């Protein structure tokens, strides 16, 4: 935060602190004490930055309030008083629906938070707030709010609002927009210390994504494309204030480390708000066995049968995964070894605790040759389950609470538009070539993947029009299932985004019940796109 405020001209510094997993962590924190439930790291950053922000007239807007925005606002005031600073701190609340979970049909959950929009932030800023903290607003709302307040946008300025949503979606994950986690990472200068992105937003909602001068990393149409494809669904990207049409925007290089986002169209928001629901799923434990050398499959089979017989009280879930990291005739023991992982889950901690751990350990002298584990099995640990819910926007309070305690109720959107799939555009003319070469898809294509609850998305893009003509016809749902066999039995949808030369896939259920469920060894699907890029495919030689 201090780097951004000190590094160059800035009107607002914003931050998104609330990943789906974070909400579960904060819910468990609040369960220990009602005074907790917000992101304490925010206070550390504010302590370093608040004096400089006030001196330079930079306002701070963040959703770090989590499940306790009022508590965080009070903590910021206490901090400012200790620092001898006069500061106007406001907060936004109403998203926390835990007290009404039963009434709203969400069942027994640990947390239930609706994704609010930007207008509570707008009200706080218009009333003179220097710092605005919120609970669960959408990631982009902390950017949309300052822009709407600055330009005086109205609630039906959908194109402008959608433009700010696009800018917010690009910068919400920090240096992912300046080269972090980027498919073509070897092209990025100075990834040791990449600069954070900033958005210069104009009155019409168009924007330029850039970064402070002299910082590392890169802002290019490719780095911005990668972030636009991150954790999205179809061509409609819904927010509580407007729905962004991802298929409308265009990107252009506007100078070194400057990318312009233009042509954005927006629509009225949907009539419902998404709700983040977290609950305790039960208890889990795991053991990872190292299988070295010959007969890997037979060793794995023996251990499975032995452990199954030794665990007399079967847990509700027992999953085995054999990871063939071994190589024939390997010159190190590590590269001669495969990993066999066993994960157990059960509502009763006794069924996945010592009962499971002891059964695994007691096989140590009676199983396959070379028996060893990566770590001793321990006690069962609690795990969470994320579930998305939906509620009529009119049923959710949205309240701006000002520094003097006055409260402003924010009305829900008066105009809404239910979400419907967008008709797929006609693909471009296919690219045909006589000669092809079998190489990794990532030779020409970038990808970015991520989680949305139990689903995952993989966005794939290319850099030239001819490559796009090939990609649009080649990367079908059937081809994705062929390249990623783990998706073969899952529902997959595809969206073409011609302006980005991109195709986006949403894979349903591949992450089980969300990141805390740990259904895969990559529980947030962050590496799914890189797996896809590594698969070999026939590409026309002219495109290489």
Short mmCIF file of C-alpha atoms in Angstrom, two decimals:
data_model
loop_
_atom_site.label_atom_id
_atom_site.label_comp_id
_atom_site.label_asym_id
_atom_site.label_seq_id
_atom_site.Cartn_x
_atom_site.Cartn_y
_atom_site.Cartn_z
CA UNK A 1 0.00 0.00 0.00
CA UNK A 2 2.78 2.44 0.90
CA UNK A 3 4.62 1.65 -2.35
CA UNK A 4 1.54 2.60 -4.35
CA UNK A 5 0.91 5.85 -2.45
CA UNK A 6 4.55 6.93 -2.52
CA UNK A 7 5.34 5.74 -6.04
CA UNK A 8 3.43 8.29 -8.11
CA UNK A 9 0.21 10.21 -8.63
CA UNK A 10 -2.83 8.45 -7.23
CA UNK A 11 -6.36 9.42 -6.20
CA UNK A 12 -7.46 6.18 -4.55
CA UNK A 13 -5.72 3.06 -3.34
CA UNK A 14 -7.97 0.01 -3.22
CA UNK A 15 -7.64 -3.57 -2.10
CA UNK A 16 -9.54 -6.84 -2.35
CA UNK A 17 -8.90 -9.01 0.71
CA UNK A 18 -11.72 -11.56 0.49
CA UNK A 19 -11.07 -14.75 -1.44
CA UNK A 20 -13.65 -17.50 -0.90
CA UNK A 21 -11.24 -19.33 1.41
CA UNK A 22 -10.57 -16.10 3.35
CA UNK A 23 -14.25 -15.85 4.26
CA UNK A 24 -14.06 -19.29 5.87
CA UNK A 25 -10.90 -18.33 7.79
CA UNK A 26 -12.51 -15.10 9.02
CA UNK A 27 -15.69 -16.96 9.99
CA UNK A 28 -13.70 -19.34 12.17
CA UNK A 29 -11.83 -16.34 13.59
CA UNK A 30 -15.11 -14.61 14.46
CA UNK A 31 -16.41 -17.80 16.09
CA UNK A 32 -13.57 -17.51 18.60
CA UNK A 33 -14.36 -13.87 19.40
CA UNK A 34 -17.05 -11.51 18.07
CA UNK A 35 -14.45 -8.72 17.97
CA UNK A 36 -12.57 -10.51 15.20
CA UNK A 37 -13.55 -11.37 11.66
CA UNK A 38 -11.66 -8.76 9.63
CA UNK A 39 -8.32 -8.83 7.78
CA UNK A 40 -5.75 -7.75 10.36
CA UNK A 41 -3.05 -7.36 7.71
CA UNK A 42 -4.96 -4.30 6.47
CA UNK A 43 -4.25 -2.53 9.77
CA UNK A 44 -0.53 -3.18 9.36
CA UNK A 45 -0.61 -1.63 5.89
CA UNK A 46 -2.67 1.34 7.06
CA UNK A 47 -0.27 2.01 9.93
CA UNK A 48 2.56 2.33 7.40
CA UNK A 49 0.54 4.40 4.93
CA UNK A 50 -2.19 6.49 6.54
CA UNK A 51 -0.13 9.61 7.28
CA UNK A 52 1.27 9.73 3.75
CA UNK A 53 -2.17 9.07 2.24
CA UNK A 54 -3.72 11.99 4.14
CA UNK A 55 -0.81 14.23 3.20
CA UNK A 56 -1.20 13.42 -0.50
CA UNK A 57 -5.00 13.37 -0.53
CA UNK A 58 -5.19 9.67 -1.40
CA UNK A 59 -8.35 7.94 -0.23
CA UNK A 60 -8.31 4.27 0.84
CA UNK A 61 -11.12 1.87 -0.11
CA UNK A 62 -10.94 -1.84 0.79
CA UNK A 63 -13.20 -4.78 1.57
CA UNK A 64 -10.92 -5.87 4.42
CA UNK A 65 -13.83 -5.57 6.87
CA UNK A 66 -14.77 -9.15 6.03
CA UNK A 67 -17.37 -10.29 8.54
CA UNK A 68 -16.87 -7.30 10.84
CA UNK A 69 -16.53 -4.01 8.91
CA UNK A 70 -17.71 -1.97 11.90
CA UNK A 71 -14.97 -3.56 14.01
CA UNK A 72 -12.32 -2.75 11.42
CA UNK A 73 -13.55 0.86 11.08
CA UNK A 74 -13.26 1.26 14.86
CA UNK A 75 -9.78 -0.27 14.79
CA UNK A 76 -8.66 2.18 12.08
CA UNK A 77 -9.94 5.10 14.17
CA UNK A 78 -8.05 3.80 17.21
CA UNK A 79 -4.92 3.42 15.09
CA UNK A 80 -5.26 6.95 13.70
CA UNK A 81 -5.69 8.37 17.21
CA UNK A 82 -2.52 6.59 18.33
CA UNK A 83 -0.69 8.06 15.33
CA UNK A 84 -2.05 11.53 16.03
CA UNK A 85 -3.94 11.70 12.74
CA UNK A 86 -7.41 13.15 12.11
CA UNK A 87 -9.19 10.81 9.72
CA UNK A 88 -12.77 10.30 8.53
CA UNK A 89 -13.48 6.55 8.52
CA UNK A 90 -16.73 5.12 7.18
CA UNK A 91 -17.87 1.59 6.54
CA UNK A 92 -20.42 -0.38 4.53
CA UNK A 93 -22.47 -3.21 6.01
CA UNK A 94 -25.55 -5.33 5.34
CA UNK A 95 -23.94 -8.19 3.44
CA UNK A 96 -23.82 -10.48 6.49
CA UNK A 97 -26.90 -12.72 6.32
CA UNK A 98 -25.86 -15.32 8.90
CA UNK A 99 -28.72 -14.40 11.23
CA UNK A 100 -31.23 -15.06 8.43
CA UNK A 101 -29.60 -18.15 6.90
CA UNK A 102 -32.43 -20.45 7.92
CA UNK A 103 -35.12 -18.05 6.74
CA UNK A 104 -33.39 -17.67 3.37
CA UNK A 105 -33.03 -21.42 2.92
CA UNK A 106 -29.24 -21.62 3.31
CA UNK A 107 -29.34 -24.20 6.10
CA UNK A 108 -26.73 -24.47 8.84
CA UNK A 109 -23.71 -22.47 7.72
CA UNK A 110 -20.75 -20.78 9.37
CA UNK A 111 -21.00 -17.65 7.23
CA UNK A 112 -23.44 -16.24 4.67
CA UNK A 113 -22.43 -13.03 2.92
CA UNK A 114 -24.09 -11.43 -0.08
CA UNK A 115 -21.88 -9.74 -2.66
CA UNK A 116 -22.86 -6.06 -2.45
CA UNK A 117 -22.09 -3.42 -5.07
CA UNK A 118 -20.46 -0.01 -5.10
CA UNK A 119 -23.15 2.50 -4.11
CA UNK A 120 -22.54 2.28 -0.37
CA UNK A 121 -18.90 3.16 -1.07
CA UNK A 122 -20.07 6.05 -3.27
CA UNK A 123 -22.23 7.42 -0.44
CA UNK A 124 -19.34 7.23 2.04
CA UNK A 125 -16.94 9.00 -0.33
CA UNK A 126 -19.48 11.70 -1.19
CA UNK A 127 -19.86 12.37 2.55
CA UNK A 128 -16.13 13.03 2.90
CA UNK A 129 -14.66 9.70 4.02
CA UNK A 130 -10.88 9.34 3.82
CA UNK A 131 -11.05 5.60 4.47
CA UNK A 132 -13.92 3.29 3.51
CA UNK A 133 -13.94 -0.33 4.66
CA UNK A 134 -16.58 -2.81 3.61
CA UNK A 135 -17.64 -6.37 4.16
CA UNK A 136 -18.28 -8.70 1.22
CA UNK A 137 -18.57 -6.50 -1.84
CA UNK A 138 -17.55 -7.80 -5.25
CA UNK A 139 -13.86 -7.60 -6.06
CA UNK A 140 -14.48 -4.86 -8.64
CA UNK A 141 -16.76 -2.77 -6.41
CA UNK A 142 -13.84 -1.19 -4.54
CA UNK A 143 -12.79 0.28 -7.92
CA UNK A 144 -16.29 1.05 -9.27
CA UNK A 145 -17.21 3.02 -6.11
CA UNK A 146 -14.39 5.59 -6.36
CA UNK A 147 -14.96 6.02 -10.12
CA UNK A 148 -18.72 6.51 -9.73
CA UNK A 149 -18.20 9.00 -6.89
CA UNK A 150 -15.52 10.92 -8.78
CA UNK A 151 -17.51 11.28 -12.01
CA UNK A 152 -21.00 11.50 -10.52
CA UNK A 153 -22.26 8.51 -12.49
CA UNK A 154 -25.90 7.55 -12.14
CA UNK A 155 -27.12 4.04 -11.49
CA UNK A 156 -28.21 3.55 -15.11
CA UNK A 157 -24.85 4.60 -16.59
CA UNK A 158 -24.32 0.96 -17.45
CA UNK A 159 -21.59 1.36 -20.04
CA UNK A 160 -19.48 3.53 -17.74
CA UNK A 161 -20.08 1.25 -14.76
CA UNK A 162 -19.19 -1.80 -16.85
CA UNK A 163 -15.99 -0.08 -17.95
CA UNK A 164 -15.00 0.41 -14.32
CA UNK A 165 -15.91 -3.23 -13.60
CA UNK A 166 -13.53 -4.27 -16.39
CA UNK A 167 -10.75 -2.09 -14.97
CA UNK A 168 -11.48 -3.40 -11.49
CA UNK A 169 -11.37 -6.99 -12.65
CA UNK A 170 -7.95 -6.39 -14.20
CA UNK A 171 -6.30 -4.78 -11.16
CA UNK A 172 -8.09 -6.65 -8.35
CA UNK A 173 -5.43 -9.38 -8.20
CA UNK A 174 -2.48 -7.02 -8.04
CA UNK A 175 0.61 -8.02 -9.99
CA UNK A 176 -1.23 -10.71 -11.96
CA UNK A 177 -1.89 -7.78 -14.33
CA UNK A 178 1.79 -6.82 -14.56
CA UNK A 179 3.32 -10.20 -15.28
CA UNK A 180 2.62 -12.27 -12.20
CA UNK A 181 1.49 -15.85 -12.92
CA UNK A 182 1.72 -15.02 -16.63
CA UNK A 183 1.90 -17.81 -19.22
CA UNK A 184 4.78 -16.20 -21.15
CA UNK A 185 6.60 -15.26 -17.94
CA UNK A 186 10.06 -15.38 -19.54
CA UNK A 187 9.11 -12.20 -21.45
CA UNK A 188 8.51 -10.21 -18.24
CA UNK A 189 11.33 -7.91 -17.06
CA UNK A 190 12.11 -7.85 -13.33
CA UNK A 191 9.70 -10.32 -11.81
CA UNK A 192 11.73 -10.01 -8.61
CA UNK A 193 9.79 -6.85 -7.84
CA UNK A 194 6.94 -6.20 -10.30
CA UNK A 195 4.99 -3.00 -9.85
CA UNK A 196 1.34 -3.12 -8.85
CA UNK A 197 -1.14 -2.11 -11.57
CA UNK A 198 -3.22 1.02 -11.52
CA UNK A 199 -6.22 2.03 -13.60
CA UNK A 200 -6.66 5.51 -15.07
CA UNK A 201 -10.44 5.58 -15.47
CA UNK A 202 -12.11 8.18 -17.70
CA UNK A 203 -15.56 9.76 -17.41
CA UNK A 204 -17.00 7.37 -20.02
CA UNK A 205 -15.70 4.30 -18.18
CA UNK A 206 -12.85 3.59 -20.56
CA UNK A 207 -9.53 3.10 -18.85
CA UNK A 208 -5.80 2.72 -19.23
CA UNK A 209 -4.08 0.02 -17.20
CA UNK A 210 -0.56 1.03 -16.25
CA UNK A 211 1.87 1.05 -13.33
CA UNK A 212 4.14 3.50 -11.59
CA UNK A 213 7.25 4.52 -13.53
CA UNK A 214 10.42 2.68 -12.65
CA UNK A 215 8.73 -0.43 -11.27
CA UNK A 216 9.33 -3.95 -12.57
CA UNK A 217 7.00 -6.15 -14.52
CA UNK A 218 5.11 -5.37 -17.71
CA UNK A 219 1.69 -4.09 -18.74
CA UNK A 220 0.81 -5.39 -22.20
CA UNK A 221 -2.32 -6.45 -24.06
CA UNK A 222 -1.31 -10.02 -23.19
CA UNK A 223 -0.95 -9.46 -19.42
CA UNK A 224 -4.29 -7.62 -19.39
CA UNK A 225 -5.97 -10.32 -21.51
CA UNK A 226 -4.75 -12.97 -19.09
CA UNK A 227 -6.33 -11.17 -16.14
CA UNK A 228 -9.59 -10.46 -17.99
CA UNK A 229 -9.92 -14.22 -18.52
CA UNK A 230 -9.32 -15.00 -14.85
CA UNK A 231 -12.24 -16.62 -13.01
CA UNK A 232 -14.95 -15.63 -15.46
CA UNK A 233 -17.84 -17.56 -16.96
CA UNK A 234 -19.57 -16.68 -20.20
CA UNK A 235 -19.67 -13.36 -22.04
CA UNK A 236 -21.79 -11.77 -19.29
CA UNK A 237 -19.76 -10.91 -16.18
CA UNK A 238 -22.39 -10.07 -13.59
CA UNK A 239 -21.93 -7.52 -10.83
CA UNK A 240 -24.55 -5.99 -8.51
CA UNK A 241 -24.45 -2.60 -10.29
CA UNK A 242 -24.12 -3.63 -13.94
CA UNK A 243 -23.35 -6.66 -16.05
CA UNK A 244 -20.18 -6.32 -18.09
CA UNK A 245 -20.29 -7.69 -21.61
CA UNK A 246 -16.84 -9.24 -21.88
CA UNK A 247 -17.40 -9.72 -25.60
CA UNK A 248 -17.68 -5.96 -26.14
CA UNK A 249 -14.35 -4.60 -24.92
CA UNK A 250 -11.23 -4.01 -26.97
CA UNK A 251 -7.61 -3.71 -25.90
CA UNK A 252 -4.89 -1.59 -27.50
CA UNK A 253 -1.34 -0.73 -26.54
CA UNK A 254 -1.28 2.97 -25.58
CA UNK A 255 2.46 3.32 -25.07
CA UNK A 256 5.01 1.47 -22.94
CA UNK A 257 3.29 -0.25 -19.99
CA UNK A 258 -0.06 1.30 -20.97
CA UNK A 259 -3.05 -0.70 -22.23
CA UNK A 260 -6.33 0.98 -23.13
CA UNK A 261 -9.65 -0.78 -22.48
CA UNK A 262 -12.39 0.70 -24.67
CA UNK A 263 -15.72 -0.06 -26.27
CA UNK A 264 -17.15 -1.56 -23.09
CA UNK A 265 -20.87 -2.16 -23.01
CA UNK A 266 -22.89 -2.78 -19.91
CA UNK A 267 -26.35 -4.06 -19.10
CA UNK A 268 -28.59 -3.77 -16.03
CA UNK A 269 -27.52 -6.06 -13.19
CA UNK A 270 -29.30 -9.35 -12.46
CA UNK A 271 -32.18 -9.25 -9.95
CA UNK A 272 -30.36 -11.54 -7.50
CA UNK A 273 -27.16 -11.23 -5.51
CA UNK A 274 -24.71 -14.07 -5.17
CA UNK A 275 -24.13 -15.23 -1.59
CA UNK A 276 -20.89 -16.74 -0.29
CA UNK A 277 -21.84 -19.66 1.97
CA UNK A 278 -19.23 -21.40 4.09
CA UNK A 279 -19.86 -24.36 6.35
CA UNK A 280 -17.85 -27.00 8.14
CA UNK A 281 -17.81 -30.09 5.96
CA UNK A 282 -16.25 -32.41 8.53
CA UNK A 283 -12.72 -33.58 9.24
CA UNK A 284 -9.99 -34.71 6.87
CA UNK A 285 -6.62 -36.41 7.09
CA UNK A 286 -4.11 -37.63 4.56
CA UNK A 287 -0.98 -39.71 4.15
CA UNK A 288 1.42 -39.65 1.22
CA UNK A 289 3.50 -42.76 0.58
CA UNK A 290 6.69 -42.78 -1.50
CA UNK A 291 6.99 -45.66 -3.97
CA UNK A 292 10.48 -46.05 -5.43
CA UNK A 293 11.91 -47.99 -8.34
CA UNK A 294 10.29 -51.01 -9.95
CA UNK A 295 6.70 -52.33 -9.87
CA UNK A 296 5.10 -49.01 -8.91
CA UNK A 297 1.56 -50.09 -9.81
CA UNK A 298 1.89 -53.38 -7.89
CA UNK A 299 3.28 -51.58 -4.84
CA UNK A 300 0.39 -49.13 -4.93
CA UNK A 301 -2.14 -51.95 -5.24
CA UNK A 302 -0.65 -53.79 -2.26
CA UNK A 303 -0.73 -50.71 -0.05
CA UNK A 304 -4.32 -49.88 -1.00
CA UNK A 305 -5.48 -53.38 -0.09
CA UNK A 306 -3.51 -53.40 3.16
CA UNK A 307 -4.73 -50.03 4.37
CA UNK A 308 -8.30 -50.80 3.37
CA UNK A 309 -8.17 -53.97 5.49
CA UNK A 310 -6.47 -52.19 8.41
CA UNK A 311 -9.03 -49.38 8.64
CA UNK A 312 -11.88 -51.31 10.20
CA UNK A 313 -14.22 -48.30 10.64
CA UNK A 314 -14.44 -46.88 7.15
CA UNK A 315 -14.49 -43.07 6.80
CA UNK A 316 -17.25 -41.51 4.73
CA UNK A 317 -14.79 -40.65 1.94
CA UNK A 318 -11.53 -42.35 1.05
CA UNK A 319 -9.65 -41.21 -2.06
CA UNK A 320 -6.42 -42.57 -3.57
CA UNK A 321 -4.23 -40.69 -6.05
CA UNK A 322 -1.11 -42.17 -7.63
CA UNK A 323 1.19 -39.48 -9.04
CA UNK A 324 3.71 -41.01 -11.44
CA UNK A 325 6.63 -38.66 -10.88
CA UNK A 326 9.03 -41.59 -11.36
CA UNK A 327 11.37 -42.04 -14.33
CA UNK A 328 12.94 -45.30 -15.57
CA UNK A 329 16.64 -45.78 -14.88
CA UNK A 330 16.64 -42.53 -12.84
CA UNK A 331 19.94 -41.09 -11.66
CA UNK A 332 18.50 -39.78 -8.37
CA UNK A 333 16.26 -41.55 -5.87
CA UNK A 334 13.76 -38.68 -5.98
CA UNK A 335 13.26 -38.99 -9.73
CA UNK A 336 12.89 -42.77 -9.32
CA UNK A 337 9.92 -42.29 -6.98
CA UNK A 338 6.16 -41.92 -7.32
CA UNK A 339 3.73 -40.58 -4.73
CA UNK A 340 0.63 -42.43 -3.54
CA UNK A 341 -1.71 -40.16 -1.61
CA UNK A 342 -4.64 -41.24 0.53
CA UNK A 343 -7.19 -38.63 1.68
CA UNK A 344 -9.98 -39.46 4.12
CA UNK A 345 -12.95 -37.31 5.18
CA UNK A 346 -15.68 -37.93 7.74
CA UNK A 347 -18.08 -35.95 9.97
CA UNK A 348 -16.60 -37.80 12.99
CA UNK A 349 -12.99 -36.75 13.73
CA UNK A 350 -12.34 -40.16 15.33
CA UNK A 351 -12.74 -41.86 11.95
CA UNK A 352 -9.98 -39.82 10.32
CA UNK A 353 -7.72 -39.20 13.33
CA UNK A 354 -5.56 -41.71 15.18
CA UNK A 355 -7.65 -44.57 13.86
CA UNK A 356 -6.48 -43.78 10.32
CA UNK A 357 -2.98 -42.57 11.24
CA UNK A 358 -2.18 -45.66 13.29
CA UNK A 359 -3.35 -47.98 10.55
CA UNK A 360 -1.03 -46.24 8.07
CA UNK A 361 2.01 -46.18 10.38
CA UNK A 362 1.62 -49.78 11.51
CA UNK A 363 2.15 -50.98 7.92
CA UNK A 364 5.68 -49.58 7.89
CA UNK A 365 7.45 -52.94 8.35
CA UNK A 366 4.92 -55.13 6.58
CA UNK A 367 4.22 -53.58 3.19
CA UNK A 368 5.99 -52.82 -0.09
CA UNK A 369 9.81 -52.66 -0.27
CA UNK A 370 11.18 -49.22 0.48
CA UNK A 371 8.12 -48.17 2.52
CA UNK A 372 8.35 -44.49 3.54
CA UNK A 373 6.06 -41.48 3.79
CA UNK A 374 6.58 -37.77 3.14
CA UNK A 375 5.48 -36.96 6.71
CA UNK A 376 3.93 -38.83 9.63
CA UNK A 377 0.12 -38.80 9.48
CA UNK A 378 -1.40 -36.61 12.18
CA UNK A 379 -4.76 -35.85 13.73
CA UNK A 380 -7.75 -35.09 11.55
CA UNK A 381 -8.23 -31.42 10.67
CA UNK A 382 -11.49 -29.60 10.12
CA UNK A 383 -12.27 -28.65 6.51
CA UNK A 384 -14.75 -26.23 5.03
CA UNK A 385 -17.22 -26.34 2.17
CA UNK A 386 -18.01 -23.36 -0.06
CA UNK A 387 -21.42 -23.16 -1.69
CA UNK A 388 -22.78 -20.30 -3.79
CA UNK A 389 -26.27 -19.13 -2.94
CA UNK A 390 -28.56 -16.53 -4.47
CA UNK A 391 -31.01 -14.11 -2.93
CA UNK A 392 -33.28 -11.38 -4.26
CA UNK A 393 -31.33 -8.12 -4.12
CA UNK A 394 -34.31 -6.42 -2.48
CA UNK A 395 -33.99 -8.80 0.49
CA UNK A 396 -30.45 -7.68 1.35
CA UNK A 397 -29.78 -4.50 3.35
CA UNK A 398 -27.01 -2.25 2.04
CA UNK A 399 -26.02 0.46 4.50
CA UNK A 400 -23.39 3.19 4.43
CA UNK A 401 -22.31 4.05 8.00
CA UNK A 402 -20.56 7.40 8.29
CA UNK A 403 -17.94 8.54 10.77
CA UNK A 404 -20.53 10.37 12.88
CA UNK A 405 -22.69 7.24 13.11
CA UNK A 406 -25.36 8.36 10.65
CA UNK A 407 -26.62 5.60 8.40
CA UNK A 408 -27.76 5.73 4.78
CA UNK A 409 -29.80 2.89 3.31
CA UNK A 410 -28.78 2.09 -0.26
CA UNK A 411 -31.69 1.01 -2.42
CA UNK A 412 -31.36 -2.05 -4.66
CA UNK A 413 -31.19 -1.56 -8.42
CA UNK A 414 -34.51 -0.39 -9.82
CA UNK A 415 -33.83 -1.94 -13.23
CA UNK A 416 -32.57 -5.50 -13.57
CA UNK A 417 -32.01 -8.02 -16.34
CA UNK A 418 -31.98 -11.77 -15.66
CA UNK A 419 -28.83 -13.48 -16.84
CA UNK A 420 -29.22 -15.44 -20.04
CA UNK A 421 -26.51 -17.16 -22.09
CA UNK A 422 -25.15 -15.06 -24.94
CA UNK A 423 -25.54 -16.57 -28.40
CA UNK A 424 -22.13 -17.76 -29.54
CA UNK A 425 -20.76 -15.51 -32.29
CA UNK A 426 -19.97 -16.97 -35.67
CA UNK A 427 -16.42 -18.27 -35.62
CA UNK A 428 -13.93 -16.76 -38.07
CA UNK A 429 -13.01 -18.47 -41.29
CA UNK A 430 -10.96 -21.57 -40.42
CA UNK A 431 -7.23 -21.49 -40.94
CA UNK A 432 -6.07 -24.27 -43.19
CA UNK A 433 -2.52 -25.37 -43.81
CA UNK A 434 -0.92 -28.34 -45.48
CA UNK A 435 1.81 -28.97 -42.92
CA UNK A 436 1.42 -29.25 -39.17
CA UNK A 437 3.77 -29.98 -36.32
CA UNK A 438 2.90 -31.72 -33.06
CA UNK A 439 4.03 -29.36 -30.28
CA UNK A 440 2.68 -28.11 -26.92
CA UNK A 441 -0.38 -25.89 -27.23
CA UNK A 442 1.50 -23.31 -25.14
CA UNK A 443 3.93 -22.80 -28.00
CA UNK A 444 1.46 -20.23 -29.35
CA UNK A 445 -1.32 -20.01 -26.73
CA UNK A 446 -1.44 -18.42 -23.32
CA UNK A 447 -3.86 -19.55 -20.60
CA UNK A 448 -5.11 -18.42 -17.21
CA UNK A 449 -7.20 -20.61 -14.91
CA UNK A 450 -8.84 -20.31 -11.52
CA UNK A 451 -11.63 -21.39 -9.20
CA UNK A 452 -15.27 -20.37 -8.83
CA UNK A 453 -16.47 -22.48 -5.91
CA UNK A 454 -16.47 -26.08 -7.10
CA UNK A 455 -16.05 -25.05 -10.74
CA UNK A 456 -12.94 -23.98 -12.61
CA UNK A 457 -12.39 -21.83 -15.66
CA UNK A 458 -9.61 -21.97 -18.23
CA UNK A 459 -9.22 -19.02 -20.58
CA UNK A 460 -7.01 -19.59 -23.63
CA UNK A 461 -5.82 -16.84 -25.94
CA UNK A 462 -3.51 -16.36 -28.91
CA UNK A 463 -1.71 -13.33 -30.33
CA UNK A 464 -2.45 -13.12 -34.07
CA UNK A 465 -5.56 -13.20 -36.22
CA UNK A 466 -4.43 -16.33 -38.05
CA UNK A 467 -3.78 -18.11 -34.76
CA UNK A 468 -7.27 -17.07 -33.65
CA UNK A 469 -8.81 -18.54 -36.79
CA UNK A 470 -7.12 -21.84 -35.88
CA UNK A 471 -7.88 -21.71 -32.15
CA UNK A 472 -11.60 -20.95 -32.53
CA UNK A 473 -12.13 -24.06 -34.64
CA UNK A 474 -9.68 -26.36 -32.87
CA UNK A 475 -10.26 -25.76 -29.15
CA UNK A 476 -13.73 -27.23 -28.86
CA UNK A 477 -15.24 -28.80 -25.75
CA UNK A 478 -14.42 -32.19 -27.24
CA UNK A 479 -10.78 -31.21 -27.76
CA UNK A 480 -10.52 -29.89 -24.21
CA UNK A 481 -11.83 -33.20 -22.86
CA UNK A 482 -9.32 -35.05 -25.02
CA UNK A 483 -6.40 -32.92 -23.80
CA UNK A 484 -7.55 -32.87 -20.15
CA UNK A 485 -8.95 -36.35 -19.47
CA UNK A 486 -9.95 -35.38 -15.90
CA UNK A 487 -12.74 -33.29 -17.49
CA UNK A 488 -14.13 -36.12 -19.62
CA UNK A 489 -17.14 -36.86 -17.42
CA UNK A 490 -17.82 -33.27 -16.32
CA UNK A 491 -20.08 -30.61 -17.78
CA UNK A 492 -18.02 -28.12 -19.80
CA UNK A 493 -19.21 -24.94 -21.51
CA UNK A 494 -17.29 -22.82 -24.01
CA UNK A 495 -17.45 -19.10 -24.75
CA UNK A 496 -15.78 -17.40 -27.72
CA UNK A 497 -14.38 -13.91 -27.11
CA UNK A 498 -13.20 -12.73 -30.55
CA UNK A 499 -12.04 -9.27 -29.42
CA UNK A 500 -9.57 -10.97 -27.08
CA UNK A 501 -8.75 -13.79 -29.53
CA UNK A 502 -9.76 -16.03 -26.66
CA UNK A 503 -11.91 -18.99 -25.78
CA UNK A 504 -13.04 -19.58 -22.20
CA UNK A 505 -14.06 -22.92 -20.73
CA UNK A 506 -15.99 -23.46 -17.49
CA UNK A 507 -15.56 -26.94 -16.02
CA UNK A 508 -18.24 -27.79 -13.50
CA UNK A 509 -17.50 -29.74 -10.34
CA UNK A 510 -13.81 -30.39 -10.92
CA UNK A 511 -12.97 -28.80 -7.54
CA UNK A 512 -15.55 -30.70 -5.52
CA UNK A 513 -17.04 -28.39 -2.89
CA UNK A 514 -14.51 -25.59 -3.20
CA UNK A 515 -10.92 -24.87 -2.23
CA UNK A 516 -11.22 -25.91 1.44
CA UNK A 517 -12.59 -29.29 0.36
CA UNK A 518 -9.19 -30.04 -1.24
CA UNK A 519 -10.72 -32.28 -3.90
CA UNK A 520 -7.60 -32.01 -6.09
CA UNK A 521 -3.94 -31.51 -5.31
CA UNK A 522 -4.39 -28.15 -7.12
CA UNK A 523 -7.52 -27.15 -5.17
CA UNK A 524 -7.94 -23.73 -6.81
CA UNK A 525 -7.17 -24.87 -10.38
CA UNK A 526 -4.35 -22.35 -10.66
CA UNK A 527 -2.21 -24.79 -12.66
CA UNK A 528 -5.00 -26.16 -14.86
CA UNK A 529 -4.22 -23.73 -17.68
CA UNK A 530 -0.54 -24.63 -17.59
CA UNK A 531 -1.41 -28.33 -17.81
CA UNK A 532 -3.49 -27.55 -20.89
CA UNK A 533 -0.66 -25.52 -22.44
CA UNK A 534 1.73 -28.44 -21.92
CA UNK A 535 -0.42 -30.90 -23.92
CA UNK A 536 0.75 -31.68 -27.44
CA UNK A 537 -1.46 -30.84 -30.40
CA UNK A 538 -1.07 -30.52 -34.18
CA UNK A 539 -0.50 -26.85 -35.03
CA UNK A 540 -0.03 -25.49 -38.58
CA UNK A 541 3.65 -24.76 -39.12
CA UNK A 542 2.83 -21.28 -40.47
CA UNK A 543 1.50 -20.32 -37.02
CA UNK A 544 4.60 -21.37 -35.08
#
